[in-house]
Amino acid sequence: MSLSDLINQLVIDTLGSTAAFRGELVLCGTIVLILLSRVFNLTSRVDSFYVTLAGSAVALYLAGPWLTVEPVGGSQQLFTGLLVYDSFTIYFRTLLFFFAVLFAVFTRISGVPDRDAAPDVYTLVLGATLGMCLMASSNHLLMVFLSVEMASVPSYALAGILKGRRQSSEAALKYAVYGAGTAGIMLYGISLLAGVLGSMHLPTMGVRLAELLQAAKLLDGTNMVLALGGLMILVGIAFKLSAVPFHFWCPDVFEGASAEVNAFLSVASKAAALALLARVAIGFGSIAVPAVPATQVAMFSVSEQAATAQGAPSEAAAQTATPKIERSSQIKALAPARDFLARVLAFTAIITCTFGNLAAYGQTNIKRLLAYSTIAQAGYMIMPIPAAMVLAGTNPEAAGAAMAAMAFYAGVYLFMNLGAFAVVAFLRNALNSEDIADYAGLIRRCPIVVVCFSVILFSLIGLPPLAGFNGKLLIFSSLVEAKLWTVLVIGGLNTAISLYYYLRVVKIMTIDPEPENRIPVSLSFIPGTYVAAITLPLVVLGIWWNNLNQFALSAAAHLF
Amino acid sequence: MESSYLTLLSLIVFLPTAGALALAFFPREKTEAMKIFSLVITAAVFLLTAVMALPGKGNWQFNTSLSEMQKVFSIDWIPSFNINYFMGVDGISFPLVILTSFVTMLSMAASWTIQKHVKAYCMLFLLLETGMIGVFLSLDFFLFYVFWEVMLLPMYFLIGVWGGPRREYAAIKFFLYTLLGSVFMLIAILILYFNSDLTKLSHEQLIASGVVSSQLDQAEQSRQIAQLHAKSNAVHTFNILALQQMGQHTTVFDSELLFGKSLQWWAFLLLLLGFVIKVPSVPLHTWLPDAHVEAPTPISMILAGVLLKMGGYGILRICYPICPQAGYDLAYFVCALGVVSMVYGGFAALAQKDFKRLVAYSSVSHMGYVVLGIGVWSAIAGTQYNSDAWKMGVNGAMFQMIAHGISSPAMFFMVGVIYDRVHHRNLDQFGGLFAKMPVYSGLAIGIFFAGLGLPGLCGFIGEVFVTLSVWNYNKGLAVISASVVIITAAYILWTLQRVYLGPEYKGPHGDHLHPMNARELAIAAPLLALAITLGVYPQSLFSYMTPSVDRTVQDLADWTRKNDETARPKATAEIDGAEPSATVVQQ
């Protein structure tokens, strides 16, 4: 292949990819716009909030499922296989862009960041969101690493955005050091795997691994190297997920950073990390449906009719027919890898969930409490992935449903944690405090916010008829299907454990008497409305959750 | 037809919710109006159920000649998870629905003494009613679970905000216990769901379980059933009636799950755990004395009158029919739970110094009869699969639930009346109330006798039925359960003596002992009247429930016979099989 051919291919590939990538491109444009307005000193005249809001809304509109570019063949590779574009990508991108819109509105209402800091903060937020979109669609270990870093580095800066606050700076430093350490470990793991398997392209690595396992050519040493490499990559993802034992940054960062940043970290970052974990787990535990490279897509679309005349599709069909048999035998061969992943992830999920719930008991600061709650919730959200690993070999449909359970919960979780941190931020503005004890008797002062916060907390416990219950139901369903009884029972017990500390917050707000010397608390109409608007979906999705469930199911339909 | 049932049952369930939402718009200071409004709502719900109870063949009337589910409707709710909005009523659930609406109405009337945060109280109270009635009416397991849990939150706040001194402890204890039980229940529900398979059911079974509506014409039914049977994958379901059919007529729940025990064995145990916490049976009863004592009087009435019945209802509607094999294997375990609760509850009641705690422990003891009556699996090979004793036991248990649902709220109300006056419940400081409050004392003595199980009052029938049926099952258990009556008599009579008899009241606040007012009388008198009516003419209640109870038991007895026949070698089965038919001929 000559150089000009290569360049030609690259051009076709890139052009073929852009249509599916336009949401992210809009985000890039928005970032550049905000930076330029900063350079030309326009920020005093144009509020960067509106730029952010418009940018993320347009991105949401272009990337959402309503106007989507259908992935060719269910799953399509972008940019020479670095990214994958399928319904799973669409689901998580929609989620992230939707969150960006809600988040922009939230920061506007809560007043953090102020107008001077706004361009910086929004640039960082949008940049991190971009990285998270890449995380959710990674198809290549290089991309995995780059996207994790791209999401993390802005987050470090965000954690320290409250200038002049010691705690905030400390949190940012802790976060950055921890992040750098885990990134190094992850990179080492990637190099180990790439060395053994000779590729960084996830589907190719899966095939190579299957070939090695099939031929039983693995020496004991290689086995260890593979396992070690896998574990090291998981360390990087576990850090993003704040899974035990890589959670230590979480409570400190959450306490130090502002509630707004916490909302961003706990929702967007977690959703993207989950999607990434799913991608990596599927990459090594199963052979993905052969994705169509963008070059082929472009050629199809350019010369579709001509190709039909020449009988090209039948050729393509013949090409996919043979791999089908091969694919199922390869999936079978990957059983040890799946088993390994399922064990490691199930163990992580159990420990994370239990630890988060137990550690939340003694907390007096609401942000620390919610940080531990976030850790525990991450544990629940990891659970369906080992279930999917167990099911992938025997029952692809059920494995897809397990991933759908994770996606569903991530969708519900968006409302729960955004709502919770919104309440914390608004109450901080009103009370100037983030101690749970200072919330005593608040129901007499701002009943709507307290009722909404209670609903959010009940949804986090998982009580019907709220959306959090349905998420948990789906997760537990996947565990039953996979017959992971230990995880199931521990997950169930954790629900009962978590009741106590969530309910304690509710109890303090509703049952406890008001302190006598409290400054008058008043919340204006707009914050109350915002909180109510975030809480309402929890009730609506608690009763009519069919559509979201179907969206999640269709998102996971092409994964296995 | 179906749409009219939809209207009726949805109205009964969700009218209180609508009322609660409407209450949100009441001005804060109009407390009296809120109470009246709530009372009107609960009365309207009671009226609706009372209309159903009227004799007649109208569309909304409960048909006592039918033993199957009636007023059934089913609407797709979450199609991607096979969940339906599916409700219906039969002779097992209907008496409990009426009991619920009746007790709720009376306890709303008893709520006039509530002065704190009236709006929140009324809203939570009405939401609680939705949850309680919903549990009894839903036939979809998911729906059932949602209602089961919906009840918890209002109850937590009703105890936690309006309760006595240790209310927060009692409320969280109640919540934790029940949530733990329901988590296990959820696991069992999911296990059953993922192993259920509608394609295994026959034409008749699908129609009987309401999967395919019986209202459709035959061609449409056949088309839908053929469509279902053509599916290659298993079709999972939350339909409780379909799960019952599967449990009794197919082998889908027989596969081994863990530690050599079958799937249904585990499901039964997990479900039983959830229900037994609610009943409650010893040793999972410790939430009850705290919750009952700390709750305000009207909430104690609801707790004792309705909430405990959900456990018994669940065991009868769900545990046994869905997992018969496990029920058969664990029959003695269930009976033992019942007997231990009866004895332990009785002795614990004897030891109490607090009037309300005594009544609470009497509930533990009385609900033991319910568990025992349901658990008497006497239809075994040794009795030629004669299910008469078991039918008697289950009928007795059902009767006992209703009777206890009348006497126990009444007892709590009587304690509440005296507590409102003298602000203590110490049994040793009472005495001589008869002289000061003769009407109250007369009613109270009547009600306590109903709780004691005096012939002619409602408590007697259930206890006697259960005890007699146990005699046919295990004579030892029968002797124990019969002697519990002595303990019951001891603590009730001793209480009556300490509280109402004696020369004069010497405790604190003696000057506040004014007679009952009209409102209190209007709550206590109907309860006592009902207790007497049911005691004198039990047929009034049996006529509603016996057909359905007998049918449920007969199904299980048939299952036992079939199960034994398939399990035993053919030759012996033939010999044994000849005998029962011979006895039938002789009769």
PDB file of N, CA and C in Angstrom, chain B residues 287-357:
ATOM      1  N   TRP B 287     -39.445  -6.279  67.370  1.00  0.00           N
ATOM      2  CA  TRP B 287     -39.808  -4.920  66.958  1.00  0.00           C
ATOM      3  C   TRP B 287     -41.198  -4.567  67.434  1.00  0.00           C
ATOM      4  N   LEU B 288     -42.033  -5.590  67.585  1.00  0.00           N
ATOM      5  CA  LEU B 288     -43.457  -5.330  67.801  1.00  0.00           C
ATOM      6  C   LEU B 288     -43.772  -4.638  69.119  1.00  0.00           C
ATOM      7  N   PRO B 289     -43.285  -5.152  70.263  1.00  0.00           N
ATOM      8  CA  PRO B 289     -43.638  -4.449  71.506  1.00  0.00           C
ATOM      9  C   PRO B 289     -43.191  -2.996  71.481  1.00  0.00           C
ATOM     10  N   ASP B 290     -41.990  -2.736  70.948  1.00  0.00           N
ATOM     11  CA  ASP B 290     -41.520  -1.358  70.907  1.00  0.00           C
ATOM     12  C   ASP B 290     -42.403  -0.500  70.010  1.00  0.00           C
ATOM     13  N   ALA B 291     -42.643  -0.996  68.796  1.00  0.00           N
ATOM     14  CA  ALA B 291     -43.423  -0.196  67.848  1.00  0.00           C
ATOM     15  C   ALA B 291     -44.827   0.054  68.385  1.00  0.00           C
ATOM     16  N   HIS B 292     -45.467  -0.989  68.924  1.00  0.00           N
ATOM     17  CA  HIS B 292     -46.834  -0.830  69.402  1.00  0.00           C
ATOM     18  C   HIS B 292     -46.908   0.118  70.588  1.00  0.00           C
ATOM     19  N   VAL B 293     -45.930   0.008  71.463  1.00  0.00           N
ATOM     20  CA  VAL B 293     -45.992   0.824  72.674  1.00  0.00           C
ATOM     21  C   VAL B 293     -45.713   2.277  72.347  1.00  0.00           C
ATOM     22  N   GLU B 294     -44.736   2.524  71.455  1.00  0.00           N
ATOM     23  CA  GLU B 294     -44.359   3.903  71.187  1.00  0.00           C
ATOM     24  C   GLU B 294     -45.321   4.600  70.228  1.00  0.00           C
ATOM     25  N   ALA B 295     -45.979   3.836  69.359  1.00  0.00           N
ATOM     26  CA  ALA B 295     -46.861   4.462  68.378  1.00  0.00           C
ATOM     27  C   ALA B 295     -48.027   5.162  69.065  1.00  0.00           C
ATOM     28  N   PRO B 296     -48.549   6.219  68.454  1.00  0.00           N
ATOM     29  CA  PRO B 296     -49.761   6.825  69.003  1.00  0.00           C
ATOM     30  C   PRO B 296     -50.928   5.845  68.873  1.00  0.00           C
ATOM     31  N   THR B 297     -51.950   6.020  69.688  1.00  0.00           N
ATOM     32  CA  THR B 297     -53.046   5.046  69.756  1.00  0.00           C
ATOM     33  C   THR B 297     -53.610   4.644  68.387  1.00  0.00           C
ATOM     34  N   PRO B 298     -53.957   5.601  67.515  1.00  0.00           N
ATOM     35  CA  PRO B 298     -54.547   5.165  66.232  1.00  0.00           C
ATOM     36  C   PRO B 298     -53.595   4.320  65.405  1.00  0.00           C
ATOM     37  N   ILE B 299     -52.307   4.623  65.509  1.00  0.00           N
ATOM     38  CA  ILE B 299     -51.334   3.860  64.717  1.00  0.00           C
ATOM     39  C   ILE B 299     -51.142   2.475  65.322  1.00  0.00           C
ATOM     40  N   SER B 300     -51.210   2.385  66.639  1.00  0.00           N
ATOM     41  CA  SER B 300     -51.172   1.054  67.259  1.00  0.00           C
ATOM     42  C   SER B 300     -52.348   0.228  66.766  1.00  0.00           C
ATOM     43  N   MET B 301     -53.500   0.892  66.648  1.00  0.00           N
ATOM     44  CA  MET B 301     -54.686   0.165  66.178  1.00  0.00           C
ATOM     45  C   MET B 301     -54.439  -0.396  64.781  1.00  0.00           C
ATOM     46  N   ILE B 302     -53.842   0.422  63.922  1.00  0.00           N
ATOM     47  CA  ILE B 302     -53.585  -0.036  62.561  1.00  0.00           C
ATOM     48  C   ILE B 302     -52.525  -1.131  62.547  1.00  0.00           C
ATOM     49  N   LEU B 303     -51.472  -0.914  63.323  1.00  0.00           N
ATOM     50  CA  LEU B 303     -50.404  -1.919  63.382  1.00  0.00           C
ATOM     51  C   LEU B 303     -50.983  -3.270  63.761  1.00  0.00           C
ATOM     52  N   ALA B 304     -51.741  -3.278  64.856  1.00  0.00           N
ATOM     53  CA  ALA B 304     -52.260  -4.548  65.354  1.00  0.00           C
ATOM     54  C   ALA B 304     -53.386  -5.060  64.466  1.00  0.00           C
ATOM     55  N   GLY B 305     -54.202  -4.135  63.980  1.00  0.00           N
ATOM     56  CA  GLY B 305     -55.392  -4.561  63.260  1.00  0.00           C
ATOM     57  C   GLY B 305     -55.101  -5.006  61.851  1.00  0.00           C
ATOM     58  N   VAL B 306     -54.165  -4.354  61.181  1.00  0.00           N
ATOM     59  CA  VAL B 306     -53.979  -4.629  59.763  1.00  0.00           C
ATOM     60  C   VAL B 306     -52.584  -5.135  59.426  1.00  0.00           C
ATOM     61  N   LEU B 307     -51.565  -4.432  59.899  1.00  0.00           N
ATOM     62  CA  LEU B 307     -50.224  -4.754  59.429  1.00  0.00           C
ATOM     63  C   LEU B 307     -49.821  -6.197  59.730  1.00  0.00           C
ATOM     64  N   LEU B 308     -50.183  -6.667  60.912  1.00  0.00           N
ATOM     65  CA  LEU B 308     -49.792  -8.030  61.261  1.00  0.00           C
ATOM     66  C   LEU B 308     -50.460  -9.043  60.344  1.00  0.00           C
ATOM     67  N   LYS B 309     -51.652  -8.677  59.840  1.00  0.00           N
ATOM     68  CA  LYS B 309     -52.398  -9.629  59.003  1.00  0.00           C
ATOM     69  C   LYS B 309     -51.711  -9.860  57.671  1.00  0.00           C
ATOM     70  N   MET B 310     -50.884  -8.888  57.268  1.00  0.00           N
ATOM     71  CA  MET B 310     -50.218  -9.039  55.981  1.00  0.00           C
ATOM     72  C   MET B 310     -49.290 -10.232  55.991  1.00  0.00           C
ATOM     73  N   GLY B 311     -48.668 -10.485  57.126  1.00  0.00           N
ATOM     74  CA  GLY B 311     -47.802 -11.649  57.219  1.00  0.00           C
ATOM     75  C   GLY B 311     -48.589 -12.929  57.003  1.00  0.00           C
ATOM     76  N   GLY B 312     -49.688 -13.060  57.723  1.00  0.00           N
ATOM     77  CA  GLY B 312     -50.512 -14.257  57.581  1.00  0.00           C
ATOM     78  C   GLY B 312     -51.061 -14.400  56.176  1.00  0.00           C
ATOM     79  N   TYR B 313     -51.500 -13.276  55.627  1.00  0.00           N
ATOM     80  CA  TYR B 313     -52.023 -13.290  54.269  1.00  0.00           C
ATOM     81  C   TYR B 313     -50.951 -13.750  53.283  1.00  0.00           C
ATOM     82  N   GLY B 314     -49.745 -13.222  53.448  1.00  0.00           N
ATOM     83  CA  GLY B 314     -48.655 -13.584  52.542  1.00  0.00           C
ATOM     84  C   GLY B 314     -48.348 -15.070  52.597  1.00  0.00           C
ATOM     85  N   ILE B 315     -48.316 -15.620  53.813  1.00  0.00           N
ATOM     86  CA  ILE B 315     -48.014 -17.041  53.940  1.00  0.00           C
ATOM     87  C   ILE B 315     -49.074 -17.862  53.213  1.00  0.00           C
ATOM     88  N   LEU B 316     -50.326 -17.463  53.392  1.00  0.00           N
ATOM     89  CA  LEU B 316     -51.419 -18.245  52.818  1.00  0.00           C
ATOM     90  C   LEU B 316     -51.531 -18.044  51.312  1.00  0.00           C
ATOM     91  N   ARG B 317     -51.324 -16.832  50.847  1.00  0.00           N
ATOM     92  CA  ARG B 317     -51.515 -16.554  49.430  1.00  0.00           C
ATOM     93  C   ARG B 317     -50.281 -16.907  48.611  1.00  0.00           C
ATOM     94  N   ILE B 318     -49.111 -16.735  49.196  1.00  0.00           N
ATOM     95  CA  ILE B 318     -47.890 -16.825  48.395  1.00  0.00           C
ATOM     96  C   ILE B 318     -47.034 -18.048  48.756  1.00  0.00           C
ATOM     97  N   CYS B 319     -46.633 -18.139  50.030  1.00  0.00           N
ATOM     98  CA  CYS B 319     -45.685 -19.208  50.392  1.00  0.00           C
ATOM     99  C   CYS B 319     -46.203 -20.579  50.000  1.00  0.00           C
ATOM    100  N   TYR B 320     -47.356 -20.964  50.549  1.00  0.00           N
ATOM    101  CA  TYR B 320     -47.823 -22.341  50.365  1.00  0.00           C
ATOM    102  C   TYR B 320     -48.227 -22.654  48.926  1.00  0.00           C
ATOM    103  N   PRO B 321     -49.066 -21.853  48.295  1.00  0.00           N
ATOM    104  CA  PRO B 321     -49.495 -22.249  46.947  1.00  0.00           C
ATOM    105  C   PRO B 321     -48.360 -22.243  45.923  1.00  0.00           C
ATOM    106  N   ILE B 322     -47.376 -21.360  46.086  1.00  0.00           N
ATOM    107  CA  ILE B 322     -46.321 -21.302  45.071  1.00  0.00           C
ATOM    108  C   ILE B 322     -45.257 -22.363  45.335  1.00  0.00           C
ATOM    109  N   CYS B 323     -44.979 -22.612  46.595  1.00  0.00           N
ATOM    110  CA  CYS B 323     -43.916 -23.577  46.920  1.00  0.00           C
ATOM    111  C   CYS B 323     -44.473 -24.724  47.744  1.00  0.00           C
ATOM    112  N   PRO B 324     -45.383 -25.535  47.209  1.00  0.00           N
ATOM    113  CA  PRO B 324     -46.013 -26.557  48.033  1.00  0.00           C
ATOM    114  C   PRO B 324     -45.024 -27.602  48.567  1.00  0.00           C
ATOM    115  N   GLN B 325     -44.079 -27.994  47.723  1.00  0.00           N
ATOM    116  CA  GLN B 325     -43.139 -29.026  48.181  1.00  0.00           C
ATOM    117  C   GLN B 325     -42.394 -28.553  49.422  1.00  0.00           C
ATOM    118  N   ALA B 326     -41.938 -27.296  49.374  1.00  0.00           N
ATOM    119  CA  ALA B 326     -41.209 -26.757  50.512  1.00  0.00           C
ATOM    120  C   ALA B 326     -42.129 -26.635  51.719  1.00  0.00           C
ATOM    121  N   GLY B 327     -43.367 -26.227  51.490  1.00  0.00           N
ATOM    122  CA  GLY B 327     -44.309 -26.114  52.585  1.00  0.00           C
ATOM    123  C   GLY B 327     -44.556 -27.468  53.241  1.00  0.00           C
ATOM    124  N   TYR B 328     -44.629 -28.492  52.393  1.00  0.00           N
ATOM    125  CA  TYR B 328     -44.838 -29.853  52.884  1.00  0.00           C
ATOM    126  C   TYR B 328     -43.659 -30.293  53.742  1.00  0.00           C
ATOM    127  N   ASP B 329     -42.441 -30.009  53.230  1.00  0.00           N
ATOM    128  CA  ASP B 329     -41.245 -30.418  53.965  1.00  0.00           C
ATOM    129  C   ASP B 329     -41.085 -29.646  55.264  1.00  0.00           C
ATOM    130  N   LEU B 330     -41.500 -28.389  55.253  1.00  0.00           N
ATOM    131  CA  LEU B 330     -41.237 -27.535  56.411  1.00  0.00           C
ATOM    132  C   LEU B 330     -42.478 -27.339  57.277  1.00  0.00           C
ATOM    133  N   ALA B 331     -43.496 -28.208  57.102  1.00  0.00           N
ATOM    134  CA  ALA B 331     -44.756 -28.011  57.812  1.00  0.00           C
ATOM    135  C   ALA B 331     -44.533 -27.928  59.319  1.00  0.00           C
ATOM    136  N   TYR B 332     -43.701 -28.822  59.835  1.00  0.00           N
ATOM    137  CA  TYR B 332     -43.504 -28.834  61.283  1.00  0.00           C
ATOM    138  C   TYR B 332     -42.786 -27.589  61.753  1.00  0.00           C
ATOM    139  N   PHE B 333     -41.882 -27.090  60.903  1.00  0.00           N
ATOM    140  CA  PHE B 333     -41.156 -25.873  61.250  1.00  0.00           C
ATOM    141  C   PHE B 333     -42.139 -24.705  61.404  1.00  0.00           C
ATOM    142  N   VAL B 334     -43.056 -24.605  60.442  1.00  0.00           N
ATOM    143  CA  VAL B 334     -44.033 -23.506  60.492  1.00  0.00           C
ATOM    144  C   VAL B 334     -44.915 -23.650  61.732  1.00  0.00           C
ATOM    145  N   CYS B 335     -45.400 -24.876  61.958  1.00  0.00           N
ATOM    146  CA  CYS B 335     -46.250 -25.096  63.139  1.00  0.00           C
ATOM    147  C   CYS B 335     -45.503 -24.763  64.419  1.00  0.00           C
ATOM    148  N   ALA B 336     -44.232 -25.144  64.447  1.00  0.00           N
ATOM    149  CA  ALA B 336     -43.451 -24.874  65.657  1.00  0.00           C
ATOM    150  C   ALA B 336     -43.339 -23.375  65.878  1.00  0.00           C
ATOM    151  N   LEU B 337     -43.123 -22.630  64.785  1.00  0.00           N
ATOM    152  CA  LEU B 337     -43.077 -21.168  64.910  1.00  0.00           C
ATOM    153  C   LEU B 337     -44.347 -20.650  65.560  1.00  0.00           C
ATOM    154  N   GLY B 338     -45.486 -21.183  65.076  1.00  0.00           N
ATOM    155  CA  GLY B 338     -46.765 -20.737  65.606  1.00  0.00           C
ATOM    156  C   GLY B 338     -46.901 -21.044  67.084  1.00  0.00           C
ATOM    157  N   VAL B 339     -46.590 -22.277  67.448  1.00  0.00           N
ATOM    158  CA  VAL B 339     -46.800 -22.685  68.842  1.00  0.00           C
ATOM    159  C   VAL B 339     -45.859 -21.934  69.774  1.00  0.00           C
ATOM    160  N   VAL B 340     -44.605 -21.797  69.344  1.00  0.00           N
ATOM    161  CA  VAL B 340     -43.662 -21.080  70.195  1.00  0.00           C
ATOM    162  C   VAL B 340     -44.138 -19.648  70.409  1.00  0.00           C
ATOM    163  N   SER B 341     -44.629 -19.020  69.347  1.00  0.00           N
ATOM    164  CA  SER B 341     -45.112 -17.642  69.501  1.00  0.00           C
ATOM    165  C   SER B 341     -46.278 -17.584  70.470  1.00  0.00           C
ATOM    166  N   MET B 342     -47.182 -18.565  70.350  1.00  0.00           N
ATOM    167  CA  MET B 342     -48.351 -18.565  71.236  1.00  0.00           C
ATOM    168  C   MET B 342     -47.922 -18.635  72.690  1.00  0.00           C
ATOM    169  N   VAL B 343     -47.034 -19.583  72.974  1.00  0.00           N
ATOM    170  CA  VAL B 343     -46.637 -19.794  74.365  1.00  0.00           C
ATOM    171  C   VAL B 343     -45.796 -18.632  74.869  1.00  0.00           C
ATOM    172  N   TYR B 344     -44.799 -18.273  74.060  1.00  0.00           N
ATOM    173  CA  TYR B 344     -43.883 -17.214  74.494  1.00  0.00           C
ATOM    174  C   TYR B 344     -44.632 -15.891  74.671  1.00  0.00           C
ATOM    175  N   GLY B 345     -45.483 -15.566  73.666  1.00  0.00           N
ATOM    176  CA  GLY B 345     -46.235 -14.316  73.740  1.00  0.00           C
ATOM    177  C   GLY B 345     -47.108 -14.286  74.985  1.00  0.00           C
ATOM    178  N   GLY B 346     -47.726 -15.426  75.305  1.00  0.00           N
ATOM    179  CA  GLY B 346     -48.598 -15.483  76.471  1.00  0.00           C
ATOM    180  C   GLY B 346     -47.831 -15.238  77.758  1.00  0.00           C
ATOM    181  N   PHE B 347     -46.716 -15.944  77.895  1.00  0.00           N
ATOM    182  CA  PHE B 347     -45.941 -15.772  79.131  1.00  0.00           C
ATOM    183  C   PHE B 347     -45.376 -14.364  79.240  1.00  0.00           C
ATOM    184  N   ALA B 348     -44.919 -13.837  78.064  1.00  0.00           N
ATOM    185  CA  ALA B 348     -44.363 -12.478  78.085  1.00  0.00           C
ATOM    186  C   ALA B 348     -45.448 -11.483  78.496  1.00  0.00           C
ATOM    187  N   ALA B 349     -46.660 -11.700  78.033  1.00  0.00           N
ATOM    188  CA  ALA B 349     -47.748 -10.791  78.391  1.00  0.00           C
ATOM    189  C   ALA B 349     -47.992 -10.831  79.894  1.00  0.00           C
ATOM    190  N   LEU B 350     -47.897 -12.033  80.449  1.00  0.00           N
ATOM    191  CA  LEU B 350     -48.117 -12.168  81.887  1.00  0.00           C
ATOM    192  C   LEU B 350     -47.144 -11.316  82.693  1.00  0.00           C
ATOM    193  N   ALA B 351     -45.937 -11.151  82.150  1.00  0.00           N
ATOM    194  CA  ALA B 351     -44.889 -10.490  82.923  1.00  0.00           C
ATOM    195  C   ALA B 351     -44.908  -8.979  82.781  1.00  0.00           C
ATOM    196  N   GLN B 352     -45.761  -8.425  81.912  1.00  0.00           N
ATOM    197  CA  GLN B 352     -45.665  -6.994  81.638  1.00  0.00           C
ATOM    198  C   GLN B 352     -46.262  -6.137  82.740  1.00  0.00           C
ATOM    199  N   LYS B 353     -45.632  -4.971  82.930  1.00  0.00           N
ATOM    200  CA  LYS B 353     -46.164  -3.989  83.866  1.00  0.00           C
ATOM    201  C   LYS B 353     -46.872  -2.859  83.110  1.00  0.00           C
ATOM    202  N   ASP B 354     -46.519  -2.729  81.818  1.00  0.00           N
ATOM    203  CA  ASP B 354     -47.076  -1.649  81.003  1.00  0.00           C
ATOM    204  C   ASP B 354     -48.320  -2.182  80.294  1.00  0.00           C
ATOM    205  N   PHE B 355     -49.415  -1.463  80.394  1.00  0.00           N
ATOM    206  CA  PHE B 355     -50.691  -1.926  79.866  1.00  0.00           C
ATOM    207  C   PHE B 355     -50.590  -2.174  78.352  1.00  0.00           C
ATOM    208  N   LYS B 356     -49.966  -1.217  77.642  1.00  0.00           N
ATOM    209  CA  LYS B 356     -49.920  -1.320  76.196  1.00  0.00           C
ATOM    210  C   LYS B 356     -48.997  -2.458  75.752  1.00  0.00           C
ATOM    211  N   ARG B 357     -47.906  -2.618  76.494  1.00  0.00           N
ATOM    212  CA  ARG B 357     -46.969  -3.689  76.167  1.00  0.00           C
ATOM    213  C   ARG B 357     -47.637  -5.047  76.347  1.00  0.00           C
TER     214      ARG B 357
END
